[in-house]
mmCIF file of C-alpha atoms in Angstrom:
data_model
loop_
_atom_site.group_PDB
_atom_site.id
_atom_site.type_symbol
_atom_site.label_atom_id
_atom_site.label_comp_id
_atom_site.label_asym_id
_atom_site.label_seq_id
_atom_site.Cartn_x
_atom_site.Cartn_y
_atom_site.Cartn_z
ATOM 1 C CA MET Y 686 201.401 127.046 49.864
ATOM 2 C CA ARG Y 687 197.874 127.668 51.059
ATOM 3 C CA LEU Y 688 195.881 124.473 51.467
ATOM 4 C CA SER Y 689 192.411 123.949 50.067
ATOM 5 C CA ILE Y 690 190.966 121.329 52.376
ATOM 6 C CA LEU Y 691 188.022 120.249 50.266
ATOM 7 C CA GLY Y 692 190.134 120.104 47.154
ATOM 8 C CA VAL Y 693 192.760 117.839 48.685
ATOM 9 C CA LEU Y 694 190.389 115.576 50.567
ATOM 10 C CA GLY Y 695 188.456 115.096 47.378
ATOM 11 C CA LEU Y 696 191.541 113.371 45.948
ATOM 12 C CA VAL Y 697 191.501 110.657 48.603
ATOM 13 C CA GLY Y 698 189.848 107.735 46.918
ATOM 14 C CA CYS Y 699 187.744 105.709 49.020
ATOM 15 C CA VAL Y 700 185.509 105.969 51.359
ATOM 16 C CA ILE Y 701 182.928 107.259 53.692
ATOM 17 C CA HIS Y 702 184.507 110.527 54.726
ATOM 18 C CA GLY Y 703 184.582 111.940 58.214
ATOM 19 C CA PRO Y 704 183.497 115.395 59.269
ATOM 20 C CA GLY Y 705 186.746 117.043 58.317
ATOM 21 C CA ASP Y 706 185.713 116.921 54.684
ATOM 22 C CA GLY Y 707 185.063 120.374 53.428
ATOM 23 C CA GLY Y 708 186.296 122.003 56.633
ATOM 24 C CA GLY Y 709 187.320 125.527 55.775
ATOM 25 C CA THR Y 710 185.596 125.544 52.384
ATOM 26 C CA THR Y 711 182.220 127.067 51.756
ATOM 27 C CA THR Y 712 179.594 126.017 49.277
ATOM 28 C CA THR Y 713 176.701 128.301 48.472
ATOM 29 C CA THR Y 714 173.854 127.866 46.048
ATOM 30 C CA GLY Y 715 174.078 129.879 42.873
ATOM 31 C CA SER Y 716 171.383 131.877 41.163
ATOM 32 C CA THR Y 717 168.519 129.874 39.662
ATOM 33 C CA PRO Y 718 165.898 130.731 37.042
ATOM 34 C CA ASP Y 719 162.333 131.252 38.262
ATOM 35 C CA ASP Y 720 159.205 130.143 36.377
ATOM 36 C CA SER Y 721 159.509 133.036 33.965
ATOM 37 C CA GLY Y 722 163.090 132.144 33.092
ATOM 38 C CA THR Y 723 164.451 135.193 34.918
ATOM 39 C CA THR Y 724 167.559 134.558 37.021
ATOM 40 C CA LYS Y 725 166.814 134.812 40.732
ATOM 41 C CA GLU Y 726 169.558 135.319 43.284
ATOM 42 C CA PRO Y 727 169.322 133.231 46.467
ATOM 43 C CA ASP Y 728 168.055 134.992 49.554
ATOM 44 C CA PRO Y 729 170.648 135.735 52.251
ATOM 45 C CA VAL Y 730 170.727 133.301 55.154
ATOM 46 C CA HIS Y 731 171.516 134.127 58.773
ATOM 47 C CA ALA Y 732 172.768 131.827 61.528
ATOM 48 C CA THR Y 733 174.337 132.054 64.965
ATOM 49 C CA ILE Y 734 177.267 130.083 66.338
ATOM 50 C CA SER Y 735 178.182 130.019 70.007
ATOM 51 C CA GLY Y 736 180.397 128.118 72.391
ATOM 52 C CA ARG Y 737 183.400 128.501 74.623
ATOM 53 C CA VAL Y 738 187.092 129.002 73.972
ATOM 54 C CA ILE Y 739 189.223 127.147 76.491
ATOM 55 C CA LEU Y 740 192.993 127.488 76.933
ATOM 56 C CA LYS Y 741 194.944 124.511 78.264
ATOM 57 C CA LEU Y 742 198.627 124.604 79.076
ATOM 58 C CA TYR Y 743 200.519 121.391 78.379
ATOM 59 C CA THR Y 744 203.887 119.745 78.304
ATOM 60 C CA THR Y 745 204.895 116.229 77.324
ATOM 61 C CA ASP Y 746 206.203 113.421 79.508
ATOM 62 C CA THR Y 747 209.132 111.106 78.784
ATOM 63 C CA SER Y 748 206.954 108.945 76.534
ATOM 64 C CA GLY Y 749 205.805 111.964 74.557
ATOM 65 C CA ASP Y 750 202.256 112.019 75.873
ATOM 66 C CA ILE Y 751 200.483 115.287 76.652
ATOM 67 C CA VAL Y 752 200.385 116.296 80.317
ATOM 68 C CA GLU Y 753 198.137 119.208 81.282
ATOM 69 C CA MET Y 754 199.709 121.861 83.499
ATOM 70 C CA ASP Y 755 198.315 124.456 85.885
ATOM 71 C CA TRP Y 756 198.704 128.045 84.720
ATOM 72 C CA ASP Y 757 199.367 129.384 88.218
ATOM 73 C CA GLU Y 758 201.952 126.743 89.037
ATOM 74 C CA ALA Y 759 203.743 127.199 85.728
ATOM 75 C CA TYR Y 760 203.613 130.957 85.278
ATOM 76 C CA GLY Y 761 201.835 132.430 88.279
ATOM 77 C CA GLY Y 762 198.832 133.125 86.041
ATOM 78 C CA TYR Y 763 198.165 133.536 82.352
ATOM 79 C CA PRO Y 764 201.182 135.299 80.788
ATOM 80 C CA PHE Y 765 200.132 135.525 77.146
ATOM 81 C CA GLY Y 766 197.990 137.726 74.944
ATOM 82 C CA GLY Y 767 194.469 137.790 73.601
ATOM 83 C CA VAL Y 768 192.352 135.112 71.949
ATOM 84 C CA PHE Y 769 190.665 135.466 68.563
ATOM 85 C CA VAL Y 770 187.748 133.311 67.370
ATOM 86 C CA ALA Y 771 186.031 133.548 63.993
ATOM 87 C CA ALA Y 772 183.722 131.959 61.456
ATOM 88 C CA TYR Y 773 185.356 131.813 58.043
ATOM 89 C CA ASN Y 774 185.692 129.890 54.836
ATOM 90 C CA SER Y 775 188.462 129.306 52.310
ATOM 91 C CA ASP Y 776 188.102 129.534 48.568
ATOM 92 C CA GLU Y 777 188.594 126.048 47.159
ATOM 93 C CA LEU Y 778 190.857 127.217 44.336
ATOM 94 C CA THR Y 779 192.783 130.183 45.741
ATOM 95 C CA GLY Y 780 192.708 129.396 49.476
ATOM 96 C CA HIS Y 781 191.685 133.005 50.215
ATOM 97 C CA GLU Y 782 189.895 133.193 53.536
ATOM 98 C CA THR Y 783 186.669 135.159 54.052
ATOM 99 C CA TYR Y 784 185.696 136.044 57.625
ATOM 100 C CA TYR Y 785 182.030 136.459 58.496
ATOM 101 C CA ASP Y 786 182.193 137.383 62.165
ATOM 102 C CA GLN Y 787 184.726 137.389 64.962
ATOM 103 C CA ASP Y 788 185.076 137.719 68.712
ATOM 104 C CA ALA Y 789 188.114 138.400 70.890
ATOM 105 C CA PHE Y 790 189.166 138.170 74.522
ATOM 106 C CA LEU Y 791 192.131 140.304 75.538
ATOM 107 C CA SER Y 792 192.281 138.807 79.063
ATOM 108 C CA PRO Y 793 191.210 135.178 78.627
ATOM 109 C CA ASN Y 794 189.654 133.261 81.494
ATOM 110 C CA VAL Y 795 191.880 130.200 81.748
ATOM 111 C CA VAL Y 796 189.786 128.702 84.554
ATOM 112 C CA ASP Y 797 186.328 128.582 83.000
ATOM 113 C CA GLY Y 798 186.984 129.610 79.401
ATOM 114 C CA ASP Y 799 185.258 132.453 77.557
ATOM 115 C CA SER Y 800 181.850 132.386 75.878
ATOM 116 C CA TYR Y 801 181.684 133.634 72.309
ATOM 117 C CA SER Y 802 178.850 134.263 69.875
ATOM 118 C CA LEU Y 803 179.101 134.769 66.119
ATOM 119 C CA ASP Y 804 176.462 136.024 63.691
ATOM 120 C CA VAL Y 805 176.949 134.649 60.189
ATOM 121 C CA THR Y 806 175.279 135.919 57.023
ATOM 122 C CA LEU Y 807 175.837 134.197 53.675
ATOM 123 C CA GLU Y 808 174.450 135.029 50.245
ATOM 124 C CA GLY Y 809 172.732 131.650 50.241
ATOM 125 C CA PRO Y 810 172.881 128.301 52.056
ATOM 126 C CA GLY Y 811 176.463 127.138 52.495
ATOM 127 C CA THR Y 812 179.061 126.093 55.018
ATOM 128 C CA VAL Y 813 181.515 127.857 57.326
ATOM 129 C CA SER Y 814 184.281 126.703 59.619
ATOM 130 C CA VAL Y 815 185.200 127.979 63.079
ATOM 131 C CA TYR Y 816 188.641 128.407 64.577
ATOM 132 C CA ALA Y 817 190.365 130.172 67.466
ATOM 133 C CA ALA Y 818 193.956 131.274 68.027
ATOM 134 C CA ALA Y 819 195.878 132.676 70.988
ATOM 135 C CA ASP Y 820 198.576 135.356 70.873
ATOM 136 C CA ALA Y 821 200.931 133.067 72.774
ATOM 137 C CA VAL Y 822 204.271 133.170 70.975
ATOM 138 C CA TRP Y 823 205.567 136.750 70.848
ATOM 139 C CA VAL Y 824 202.618 138.268 72.769
ATOM 140 C CA ASP Y 825 202.796 141.263 70.455
ATOM 141 C CA GLY Y 826 199.096 141.932 69.878
ATOM 142 C CA VAL Y 827 199.166 140.118 66.522
ATOM 143 C CA ILE Y 828 197.509 136.808 65.684
ATOM 144 C CA ALA Y 829 200.372 135.152 63.831
ATOM 145 C CA THR Y 830 200.324 132.188 61.495
ATOM 146 C CA TYR Y 831 202.276 130.081 64.013
ATOM 147 C CA GLU Y 832 200.084 130.667 67.063
ATOM 148 C CA PRO Y 833 198.443 127.744 68.905
ATOM 149 C CA VAL Y 834 195.055 127.191 67.289
ATOM 150 C CA ALA Y 835 191.899 125.160 67.727
ATOM 151 C CA THR Y 836 189.460 124.282 64.970
ATOM 152 C CA TRP Y 837 185.992 122.784 65.004
ATOM 153 C CA PRO Y 838 186.504 119.498 63.138
ATOM 154 C CA SER Y 839 183.630 119.859 60.683
ATOM 155 C CA ALA Y 840 182.190 122.595 58.541
ATOM 156 C CA LEU Y 841 178.826 123.878 59.758
ATOM 157 C CA ASP Y 842 175.902 123.814 57.340
ATOM 158 C CA ILE Y 843 174.431 127.312 57.310
ATOM 159 C CA GLU Y 844 170.725 127.642 56.574
ATOM 160 C CA ASP Y 845 168.490 130.553 57.454
ATOM 161 C CA GLY Y 846 167.671 130.626 61.151
ATOM 162 C CA ALA Y 847 170.172 127.913 62.090
ATOM 163 C CA SER Y 848 171.658 128.049 65.577
ATOM 164 C CA PHE Y 849 174.768 126.110 66.580
ATOM 165 C CA GLU Y 850 175.501 125.853 70.283
ATOM 166 C CA ASP Y 851 178.321 124.252 72.257
ATOM 167 C CA ILE Y 852 180.843 124.726 69.462
ATOM 168 C CA ASP Y 853 183.617 124.580 72.046
ATOM 169 C CA LEU Y 854 187.228 125.120 71.011
ATOM 170 C CA THR Y 855 190.173 124.030 73.166
ATOM 171 C CA ILE Y 856 193.504 125.658 72.367
ATOM 172 C CA LEU Y 857 196.498 123.619 73.527
ATOM 173 C CA VAL Y 858 199.273 126.038 74.501
ATOM 174 C CA PRO Y 859 202.743 124.466 74.862
ATOM 175 C CA TYR Y 860 204.678 125.258 78.024
ATOM 176 C CA ASN Y 861 207.765 127.321 77.314
ATOM 177 C CA PRO Y 862 209.961 128.168 80.298
ATOM 178 C CA GLY Y 863 211.459 131.022 78.321
ATOM 179 C CA GLY Y 864 214.790 131.861 76.819
ATOM 180 C CA GLY Y 865 215.478 133.247 73.401
ATOM 181 C CA GLY Y 866 218.442 134.148 71.292
ATOM 182 C CA SER Y 867 219.787 137.519 70.274
ATOM 183 C CA CYS Y 868 221.107 138.929 67.032
ATOM 184 C CA ASP Y 869 222.593 142.004 65.456
ATOM 185 C CA THR Y 870 219.734 144.145 64.207
ATOM 186 C CA THR Y 871 218.949 146.566 61.449
ATOM 187 C CA ALA Y 872 215.981 148.892 60.927
ATOM 188 C CA VAL Y 873 213.215 149.331 58.400
ATOM 189 C CA ASP Y 874 211.228 152.566 58.572
ATOM 190 C CA GLY Y 875 208.558 154.454 56.728
ATOM 191 C CA VAL Y 876 205.012 155.777 57.021
ATOM 192 C CA ILE Y 877 201.859 153.695 57.394
ATOM 193 C CA THR Y 878 198.931 155.375 55.644
ATOM 194 C CA ILE Y 879 195.355 154.233 56.228
ATOM 195 C CA THR Y 880 193.167 155.317 53.312
ATOM 196 C CA LYS Y 881 189.808 154.636 54.974
ATOM 197 C CA SER Y 882 187.912 156.657 57.538
ATOM 198 C CA TRP Y 883 189.747 156.120 60.833
ATOM 199 C CA VAL Y 884 188.456 156.650 64.355
ATOM 200 C CA ASP Y 885 190.781 154.478 66.426
ATOM 201 C CA GLY Y 886 192.751 151.257 66.394
ATOM 202 C CA ASN Y 887 196.474 150.601 66.250
ATOM 203 C CA ALA Y 888 198.334 149.679 63.091
ATOM 204 C CA ALA Y 889 201.360 147.455 62.600
ATOM 205 C CA ALA Y 890 204.215 147.057 60.169
ATOM 206 C CA MET Y 891 205.256 143.402 59.977
ATOM 207 C CA VAL Y 892 207.764 141.130 58.280
ATOM 208 C CA TYR Y 893 206.522 137.823 56.831
ATOM 209 C CA THR Y 894 208.199 135.095 54.819
ATOM 210 C CA THR Y 895 207.607 134.937 51.087
ATOM 211 C CA GLU Y 896 205.269 131.974 51.773
ATOM 212 C CA GLY Y 897 203.063 134.154 53.990
ATOM 213 C CA ASP Y 898 204.184 132.933 57.408
ATOM 214 C CA GLY Y 899 204.745 135.366 60.238
ATOM 215 C CA PRO Y 900 205.100 137.979 61.459
ATOM 216 C CA TYR Y 901 208.650 137.533 62.680
ATOM 217 C CA TYR Y 902 209.236 141.233 63.338
ATOM 218 C CA THR Y 903 206.559 143.772 64.248
ATOM 219 C CA ALA Y 904 206.303 147.499 64.903
ATOM 220 C CA MET Y 905 202.996 148.574 66.498
ATOM 221 C CA VAL Y 906 202.003 152.238 66.177
ATOM 222 C CA THR Y 907 199.046 154.491 66.968
ATOM 223 C CA PRO Y 908 197.987 156.500 63.888
ATOM 224 C CA THR Y 909 196.936 160.129 63.792
ATOM 225 C CA ALA Y 910 193.875 161.179 61.821
ATOM 226 C CA ILE Y 911 194.331 162.961 58.502
ATOM 227 C CA THR Y 912 191.728 163.979 55.946
ATOM 228 C CA GLY Y 913 190.022 160.792 54.826
ATOM 229 C CA GLY Y 914 192.191 158.449 56.868
ATOM 230 C CA ALA Y 915 195.158 158.279 59.215
ATOM 231 C CA GLU Y 916 198.920 157.856 59.221
ATOM 232 C CA ALA Y 917 201.835 157.030 61.508
ATOM 233 C CA GLU Y 918 205.588 156.757 61.201
ATOM 234 C CA TYR Y 919 207.062 153.389 62.093
ATOM 235 C CA THR Y 920 210.502 151.921 62.737
ATOM 236 C CA LEU Y 921 210.793 148.156 62.698
ATOM 237 C CA SER Y 922 213.791 146.305 64.132
ATOM 238 C CA SER Y 923 214.844 143.095 62.359
ATOM 239 C CA CYS Y 924 217.740 140.697 62.657
ATOM 240 C CA GLN Y 925 220.373 141.443 60.065
ATOM 241 C CA ASN Y 926 220.432 139.277 56.952
ATOM 242 C CA ALA Y 927 216.791 138.234 57.315
ATOM 243 C CA GLY Y 928 216.864 137.765 53.553
ATOM 244 C CA THR Y 929 213.988 137.976 51.104
ATOM 245 C CA VAL Y 930 210.771 138.811 52.950
ATOM 246 C CA GLN Y 931 207.375 140.465 52.624
ATOM 247 C CA LEU Y 932 206.650 143.787 54.345
ATOM 248 C CA TYR Y 933 202.968 143.962 55.271
ATOM 249 C CA GLY Y 934 200.793 146.281 57.294
ATOM 250 C CA ALA Y 935 197.482 145.891 59.091
ATOM 251 C CA TRP Y 936 195.079 148.110 61.010
ATOM 252 C CA ASP Y 937 192.834 146.968 63.853
ATOM 253 C CA SER Y 938 189.797 147.967 61.815
ATOM 254 C CA ASN Y 939 187.384 145.716 63.730
ATOM 255 C CA GLY Y 940 188.385 147.376 67.005
ATOM 256 C CA ASN Y 941 188.937 144.218 69.050
ATOM 257 C CA GLY Y 942 192.407 145.180 70.292
ATOM 258 C CA LEU Y 943 194.251 142.643 68.129
ATOM 259 C CA ILE Y 944 195.764 142.562 64.666
ATOM 260 C CA ASP Y 945 193.922 139.594 63.199
ATOM 261 C CA PRO Y 946 192.711 138.139 59.889
ATOM 262 C CA ASP Y 947 189.425 140.068 59.995
ATOM 263 C CA ASP Y 948 191.268 143.415 59.922
ATOM 264 C CA ASP Y 949 192.238 145.583 56.958
ATOM 265 C CA TRP Y 950 195.599 144.589 55.474
ATOM 266 C CA GLY Y 951 198.068 146.275 53.176
ATOM 267 C CA ALA Y 952 201.643 146.208 51.964
ATOM 268 C CA TYR Y 953 204.785 148.172 51.225
ATOM 269 C CA LEU Y 954 204.343 150.213 48.039
ATOM 270 C CA SER Y 955 207.330 151.071 45.874
ATOM 271 C CA GLY Y 956 205.216 153.509 43.860
ATOM 272 C CA PRO Y 957 201.588 154.571 43.372
ATOM 273 C CA ASP Y 958 199.406 151.427 43.445
ATOM 274 C CA THR Y 959 202.540 149.275 43.058
ATOM 275 C CA GLU Y 960 203.417 146.682 45.651
ATOM 276 C CA GLY Y 961 207.126 146.653 46.418
ATOM 277 C CA ASN Y 962 207.349 143.172 47.898
ATOM 278 C CA PRO Y 963 209.431 141.162 48.294
ATOM 279 C CA ILE Y 964 212.182 143.189 49.915
ATOM 280 C CA GLU Y 965 215.689 142.199 50.962
ATOM 281 C CA ILE Y 966 216.826 142.762 54.548
ATOM 282 C CA GLY Y 967 220.592 142.645 54.926
ATOM 283 C CA THR Y 968 222.877 144.675 57.172
ATOM 284 C CA THR Y 969 221.975 148.162 55.952
ATOM 285 C CA ALA Y 970 218.960 150.059 57.316
ATOM 286 C CA LEU Y 971 216.056 150.522 54.893
ATOM 287 C CA SER Y 972 214.327 153.899 54.936
ATOM 288 C CA GLY Y 973 211.212 155.226 53.225
ATOM 289 C CA TYR Y 974 209.422 151.891 53.026
ATOM 290 C CA ASP Y 975 205.892 153.250 53.125
ATOM 291 C CA ILE Y 976 202.897 150.976 53.700
ATOM 292 C CA GLN Y 977 199.339 151.533 52.497
ATOM 293 C CA ILE Y 978 196.313 150.010 54.243
ATOM 294 C CA PRO Y 979 194.197 148.601 52.721
ATOM 295 C CA PHE Y 980 195.937 147.473 49.575
ATOM 296 C CA GLY Y 981 195.465 144.523 47.254
ATOM 297 C CA ASP Y 982 194.514 141.037 48.349
ATOM 298 C CA ILE Y 983 197.040 140.697 51.163
ATOM 299 C CA GLN Y 984 196.374 137.752 53.465
ATOM 300 C CA PRO Y 985 198.902 135.558 55.277
ATOM 301 C CA ASN Y 986 198.167 131.908 56.066
ATOM 302 C CA PHE Y 987 196.112 132.512 59.185
ATOM 303 C CA VAL Y 988 194.502 129.082 59.550
ATOM 304 C CA PRO Y 989 197.447 126.834 58.799
ATOM 305 C CA TYR Y 990 196.771 123.166 58.211
ATOM 306 C CA VAL Y 991 198.963 120.232 57.354
ATOM 307 C CA PHE Y 992 198.141 116.730 56.171
ATOM 308 C CA LEU Y 993 198.845 113.444 57.910
ATOM 309 C CA GLY Y 994 198.727 110.699 55.330
ATOM 310 C CA GLY Y 995 200.105 107.314 54.474
ATOM 311 C CA THR Y 996 199.229 103.647 54.215
ATOM 312 C CA LEU Y 997 196.717 101.534 56.113
ATOM 313 C CA SER Y 998 197.023 97.767 56.460
ATOM 314 C CA SER Y 999 196.152 94.908 58.793
ATOM 315 C CA GLN Y 1000 198.449 92.314 60.311
ATOM 316 C CA GLU Y 1001 195.684 89.703 60.040
ATOM 317 C CA GLY Y 1002 194.240 91.048 56.810
ATOM 318 C CA PHE Y 1003 191.057 93.120 56.668
ATOM 319 C CA ASP Y 1004 189.284 90.193 55.006
ATOM 320 C CA GLN Y 1005 189.222 88.649 58.491
ATOM 321 C CA TYR Y 1006 186.661 91.268 59.525
ATOM 322 C CA PRO Y 1007 183.759 90.886 57.071
ATOM 323 C CA GLY Y 1008 181.193 93.650 57.387
ATOM 324 C CA ALA Y 1009 183.408 95.716 59.686
ATOM 325 C CA THR Y 1010 184.133 99.429 59.339
ATOM 326 C CA VAL Y 1011 187.665 100.746 59.775
ATOM 327 C CA TYR Y 1012 188.124 104.244 61.171
ATOM 328 C CA VAL Y 1013 191.287 106.334 60.929
ATOM 329 C CA ALA Y 1014 191.311 109.360 63.204
ATOM 330 C CA ALA Y 1015 193.670 112.152 64.192
ATOM 331 C CA MET Y 1016 192.568 112.428 67.821
ATOM 332 C CA LYS Y 1017 193.064 115.494 69.997
ATOM 333 C CA SER Y 1018 194.003 113.246 72.940
ATOM 334 C CA ARG Y 1019 194.546 109.533 73.440
ATOM 335 C CA PRO Y 1020 191.292 107.826 74.519
ATOM 336 C CA ASN Y 1021 191.852 105.516 77.494
ATOM 337 C CA ALA Y 1022 188.601 103.566 77.107
ATOM 338 C CA ASP Y 1023 186.119 102.576 74.412
ATOM 339 C CA PHE Y 1024 184.219 105.450 72.843
ATOM 340 C CA ALA Y 1025 181.401 106.025 70.363
ATOM 341 C CA THR Y 1026 181.978 107.026 66.770
ATOM 342 C CA SER Y 1027 179.549 109.891 67.352
ATOM 343 C CA SER Y 1028 182.144 111.507 69.633
ATOM 344 C CA LEU Y 1029 184.682 111.774 66.796
ATOM 345 C CA GLU Y 1030 183.161 115.075 65.736
ATOM 346 C CA GLU Y 1031 184.514 116.698 68.893
ATOM 347 C CA ALA Y 1032 187.332 114.331 69.852
ATOM 348 C CA ALA Y 1033 189.147 114.258 66.496
ATOM 349 C CA TYR Y 1034 190.708 116.914 64.309
ATOM 350 C CA ASP Y 1035 189.709 114.839 61.298
ATOM 351 C CA TRP Y 1036 188.706 111.253 60.564
ATOM 352 C CA THR Y 1037 187.623 108.977 57.790
ATOM 353 C CA SER Y 1038 186.138 105.471 57.542
ATOM 354 C CA TYR Y 1039 186.296 102.539 55.158
ATOM 355 C CA PRO Y 1040 184.254 99.347 54.689
ATOM 356 C CA SER Y 1041 186.663 96.535 55.490
ATOM 357 C CA GLU Y 1042 186.011 94.871 52.115
ATOM 358 C CA ASP Y 1043 187.534 97.940 50.409
ATOM 359 C CA LEU Y 1044 190.815 97.365 52.259
ATOM 360 C CA VAL Y 1045 191.575 93.764 51.329
ATOM 361 C CA ALA Y 1046 194.565 94.980 49.321
ATOM 362 C CA GLY Y 1047 195.349 97.715 51.844
ATOM 363 C CA GLY Y 1048 194.508 101.367 51.611
ATOM 364 C CA SER Y 1049 195.654 104.914 52.205
ATOM 365 C CA PHE Y 1050 194.471 107.819 54.314
ATOM 366 C CA ASN Y 1051 194.904 111.586 54.306
ATOM 367 C CA LEU Y 1052 193.686 113.706 57.221
ATOM 368 C CA VAL Y 1053 193.684 117.468 57.791
ATOM 369 C CA VAL Y 1054 195.028 118.740 61.120
ATOM 370 C CA PRO Y 1055 196.154 122.109 62.493
ATOM 371 C CA SER Y 1056 199.873 122.726 62.183
ATOM 372 C CA ASN Y 1057 202.181 123.020 65.171
ATOM 373 C CA THR Y 1058 200.092 120.948 67.532
ATOM 374 C CA VAL Y 1059 199.880 117.334 68.696
ATOM 375 C CA ALA Y 1060 197.602 114.642 67.265
ATOM 376 C CA TYR Y 1061 197.160 110.986 68.147
ATOM 377 C CA LEU Y 1062 196.880 109.047 64.899
ATOM 378 C CA TRP Y 1063 195.001 105.756 65.311
ATOM 379 C CA ALA Y 1064 193.028 103.240 63.281
ATOM 380 C CA TYR Y 1065 190.168 101.279 64.844
ATOM 381 C CA VAL Y 1066 188.324 98.257 63.468
ATOM 382 C CA ASP Y 1067 184.657 98.278 64.501
ATOM 383 C CA GLU Y 1068 184.339 94.531 64.125
ATOM 384 C CA ASP Y 1069 180.795 94.165 65.467
ATOM 385 C CA GLY Y 1070 179.447 97.302 63.770
ATOM 386 C CA ASP Y 1071 177.981 98.745 66.981
ATOM 387 C CA GLY Y 1072 179.518 102.192 66.533
ATOM 388 C CA ASN Y 1073 181.869 101.803 69.508
ATOM 389 C CA LEU Y 1074 185.637 101.903 69.019
ATOM 390 C CA GLN Y 1075 188.580 100.575 71.018
ATOM 391 C CA GLU Y 1076 186.421 97.871 72.568
ATOM 392 C CA VAL Y 1077 188.149 94.974 74.283
ATOM 393 C CA GLY Y 1078 189.360 92.481 71.702
ATOM 394 C CA GLU Y 1079 188.856 94.666 68.633
ATOM 395 C CA ALA Y 1080 191.804 95.299 66.327
ATOM 396 C CA LEU Y 1081 193.497 98.698 66.300
ATOM 397 C CA GLY Y 1082 196.824 100.291 65.462
ATOM 398 C CA ASN Y 1083 198.641 103.617 65.391
ATOM 399 C CA ALA Y 1084 201.220 105.482 63.384
ATOM 400 C CA THR Y 1085 204.106 105.425 65.869
ATOM 401 C CA GLY Y 1086 204.015 102.014 67.515
ATOM 402 C CA ASP Y 1087 203.533 103.593 70.927
ATOM 403 C CA SER Y 1088 200.898 106.161 71.873
ATOM 404 C CA GLY Y 1089 200.202 107.243 68.320
ATOM 405 C CA LYS Y 1090 201.369 110.756 69.171
ATOM 406 C CA VAL Y 1091 202.438 112.802 66.154
ATOM 407 C CA ALA Y 1092 203.815 116.340 66.282
ATOM 408 C CA THR Y 1093 202.055 117.931 63.314
ATOM 409 C CA GLY Y 1094 204.756 120.523 62.701
ATOM 410 C CA SER Y 1095 204.557 122.963 59.806
ATOM 411 C CA ARG Y 1096 204.951 120.484 56.938
ATOM 412 C CA SER Y 1097 202.615 117.716 55.795
ATOM 413 C CA GLN Y 1098 203.621 114.128 56.549
ATOM 414 C CA THR Y 1099 202.539 111.720 53.845
ATOM 415 C CA SER Y 1100 204.603 108.586 54.557
ATOM 416 C CA LEU Y 1101 203.042 107.438 57.818
ATOM 417 C CA ALA Y 1102 202.043 103.784 58.143
ATOM 418 C CA ILE Y 1103 199.324 102.308 60.324
ATOM 419 C CA ILE Y 1104 199.074 98.538 60.784
ATOM 420 C CA THR Y 1105 196.124 97.297 62.784
ATOM 421 C CA MET Y 1106 196.380 94.081 64.762
ATOM 422 C CA ASP Y 1107 194.212 91.932 66.956
ATOM 423 C CA PRO Y 1108 195.249 92.618 70.578
ATOM 424 C CA GLU Y 1109 194.491 89.016 71.515
ATOM 425 C CA LEU Y 1110 197.102 87.599 69.098
#
């Protein structure tokens, strides 16, 4: 299921929301009547977004905490593929993602990071979100739905002439010493046809799950120009008995050297203008499974999110902190000292806050975080209202009873419990 962030967060009763609200969902002004009563469309707005994409290799220690590793010591250098960064939004109802601009780095600089710049044009004032992903799982030239990702924690308000700087994204890449299984394979083959003017750029045939996750098998090919487009034969190798799957295709239409969400996508056609998905992969080879690019509204779940939610309570009772504000945050790392609430925008994937008087009977929280990463889920009571959290003597609590570390995984977790307590008791 594709997640609509604004739609779900809007269901969380409560509170003064944190910057994650609306992340990934755009809002633009509609047409308005002028003085004569004639409908006037809003003027387009242009903005720039820039920052750095930084790749950090990590493992976890015996307590489950993140430990940063050196690329050279671990691998003798950077062993993975390219990095993709983009400004996008998601439709609140359908979850369909629209990409406004993108940048890519095929040989990322893991020492200093890479500078990116995006030019965004909307039909009117609205919001966009920014994310980056690294081709670090199969290193196959495809930005998959399960790649390590980084997201800017808040949507950016786009008005004409706006400039956003230092929108830095840190992708945490898990250390994997290698080793994979093997299986008996079968083949799927056919012809990829690109029906748009083609100059260059590879194309790929790919197998996804019926939920839009993947690819799990890929065949990359270089097309040959034909009148009005291009085509290439492909043969894709899959494990036998892969089951019911989707056969998609994509062409590197933006010319950045990667198959990514900003490219043109298509699907296996069983007949003229008829999508043939899903297909069944068993033990017998499948032949003649032709793919057309572009076709339909094909789009896997490129910016996967999950929810961390549950209950919030206090060992002493929140009525013991009159006038306080309680913050719940999914932090990117565990702070080791007090910090300002203003830093949550960069330090947290998502956060929310509550007046303590609204929590006398307890409360609930629901935060949006990237899937397949690590978050530290904590609640902080700003007892003195000075905007600083984790100060000596102030109550706090986490979701695990230890470091607060939560592996976000690929499924939402909605039964987490945070109990804050006074550290002096």
